[in-house]
Amino acid sequence: MKIFIYDQAKVHQQGYFPSDVDETQMYVIGGMYLQWLVDNRLVNEWFIHETPDSLFEALHHKENTPLALYEYWRGQLVSDMLTEEGNAFSLFYYPQYHQDFREVFSYAHTPYHVLFTWERYENMAHKITQTYSIWREQ
């Protein structure tokens, strides 16, 4: 199976990345999406096995953020991390995800200015879940 790269945080730095935000902000967009995939059991067993239990535990208790998870995976979202359904949905949705992120956080100067909070994650997760539900019905 050919490996597909959905997102690489370092690519964001090579494009337009504002000089007035911390480098960790490059992990927010992909980190929120990856957390949604984890929450919806769309990551595969290999990914779960290779991610430290302590990181999942900290995320579960909201003692850490999805930025740490995304940073642990070197800021990459790759097809071999996902289940078959996770890949099918991501192939369908990820190109639109960035636009949805901009719409949900339209108040932010740029997507990189969106500071992570669990409340903001829930707002974005709600939007992704809506799209996922529609996609599953097709």
Coordinates of C-alpha atoms in Angstrom, one line a residue:
M1 CA 0.0 0.0 0.0
K2 CA 1.3 3.4 -0.9
I3 CA 1.9 5.8 2.0
F4 CA 0.1 9.1 1.8
I5 CA 1.1 12.1 3.8
Y6 CA -1.9 14.2 4.8
D7 CA 0.0 16.9 6.7
Q8 CA 3.5 17.8 7.8
A9 CA 3.8 20.6 10.3
K10 CA 7.3 21.6 9.0
V11 CA 5.7 22.4 5.6
H12 CA 3.6 25.1 7.3
Q13 CA 6.8 26.8 8.5
Q14 CA 8.2 26.8 4.9
G15 CA 5.1 28.6 3.7
Y16 CA 3.4 31.5 5.3
F17 CA 4.1 31.1 9.0
P18 CA 3.7 34.3 11.0
S19 CA 6.8 35.6 12.8
D20 CA 4.7 36.7 15.8
V21 CA 3.6 33.2 16.9
D22 CA 5.5 30.4 18.7
E23 CA 6.8 27.5 16.6
T24 CA 4.6 25.1 18.5
Q25 CA 1.6 26.7 16.8
M26 CA 2.4 24.7 13.7
Y27 CA 1.1 21.7 15.6
V28 CA -2.4 23.1 16.4
I29 CA -4.1 22.4 13.1
G30 CA -2.9 18.9 12.5
G31 CA -2.9 18.1 16.3
M32 CA -6.6 18.8 16.6
Y33 CA -7.4 16.6 13.6
L34 CA -5.2 13.8 14.9
Q35 CA -6.9 14.0 18.3
W36 CA -10.3 13.7 16.7
L37 CA -9.1 10.6 14.8
V38 CA -7.9 9.1 18.1
D39 CA -11.2 10.0 19.9
N40 CA -13.1 8.3 17.1
R41 CA -10.9 5.2 17.0
L42 CA -9.8 5.9 13.5
V43 CA -6.1 5.3 14.2
N44 CA -4.7 1.8 13.8
E45 CA -3.3 -0.6 16.3
W46 CA 0.3 0.1 15.2
F47 CA -0.2 3.8 16.0
I48 CA -1.7 3.0 19.4
H49 CA 1.1 0.5 20.2
E50 CA 3.9 3.0 19.2
T51 CA 2.5 5.9 21.1
P52 CA 3.4 6.0 24.8
D53 CA 0.5 5.0 27.1
S54 CA 1.5 7.9 29.3
L55 CA 0.8 10.3 26.4
F56 CA -2.7 8.8 25.8
E57 CA -3.4 8.9 29.6
A58 CA -2.4 12.6 29.8
L59 CA -4.6 13.4 26.8
H60 CA -7.5 11.4 28.3
H61 CA -7.3 13.4 31.5
K62 CA -6.6 16.7 29.6
E63 CA -3.3 17.0 31.4
N64 CA -1.6 17.4 28.0
T65 CA -2.7 18.6 24.6
P66 CA -2.9 17.2 21.1
L67 CA 0.0 19.4 20.2
A68 CA 2.2 17.0 22.3
L69 CA 0.8 14.0 20.4
Y70 CA 1.4 15.6 17.1
E71 CA 4.9 16.7 18.1
Y72 CA 5.6 13.2 19.3
W73 CA 4.8 12.0 15.7
R74 CA 7.2 14.7 14.3
G75 CA 4.2 16.8 13.2
Q76 CA 3.2 14.3 10.6
L77 CA -0.2 12.8 9.7
V78 CA 0.5 9.8 7.5
S79 CA -1.9 7.1 6.1
D80 CA -0.1 4.2 7.8
M81 CA -1.2 5.7 11.2
L82 CA -4.9 5.3 10.3
T83 CA -7.5 2.6 10.0
E84 CA -9.0 1.9 6.6
E85 CA -12.0 4.0 7.5
G86 CA -9.8 6.7 8.9
N87 CA -7.9 6.9 5.6
A88 CA -11.0 6.8 3.5
F89 CA -12.5 9.7 5.5
S90 CA -9.2 11.6 5.6
L91 CA -8.8 11.3 1.8
F92 CA -12.3 12.7 1.4
Y93 CA -12.2 15.4 4.1
Y94 CA -8.6 16.6 4.9
P95 CA -8.4 18.9 1.9
Q96 CA -11.5 20.7 3.2
Y97 CA -10.4 20.5 6.9
H98 CA -8.2 23.5 6.6
Q99 CA -11.0 25.6 5.2
D100 CA -13.3 24.4 8.0
F101 CA -10.6 25.3 10.5
R102 CA -10.5 28.8 9.2
E103 CA -14.3 29.1 9.3
V104 CA -14.6 27.8 12.9
F105 CA -11.8 30.1 14.1
S106 CA -12.6 33.0 11.7
Y107 CA -11.9 35.5 14.5
A108 CA -8.1 34.6 14.4
H109 CA -5.8 36.7 12.3
T110 CA -4.4 33.4 10.8
P111 CA -5.0 29.7 11.6
Y112 CA -1.6 29.8 13.4
H113 CA -2.9 32.4 15.8
V114 CA -5.5 29.9 17.2
L115 CA -4.2 28.9 20.6
F116 CA -5.2 25.4 21.7
T117 CA -7.8 25.0 24.4
W118 CA -9.9 21.9 24.9
E119 CA -13.0 24.1 24.3
R120 CA -11.6 25.1 20.9
Y121 CA -10.9 21.5 20.2
E122 CA -14.5 20.6 21.0
N123 CA -15.7 23.3 18.6
M124 CA -13.6 21.9 15.8
A125 CA -14.4 18.3 16.7
H126 CA -18.1 19.1 16.4
K127 CA -17.5 20.4 12.9
I128 CA -15.5 17.3 11.9
T129 CA -18.1 15.0 13.4
Q130 CA -20.8 16.7 11.4
T131 CA -18.9 16.1 8.2
Y132 CA -18.0 12.5 9.2
S133 CA -21.7 11.7 9.9
I134 CA -22.7 13.0 6.4
W135 CA -19.9 11.1 4.8
R136 CA -20.8 7.9 6.5
E137 CA -24.4 8.2 5.2
Q138 CA -23.2 8.4 1.6

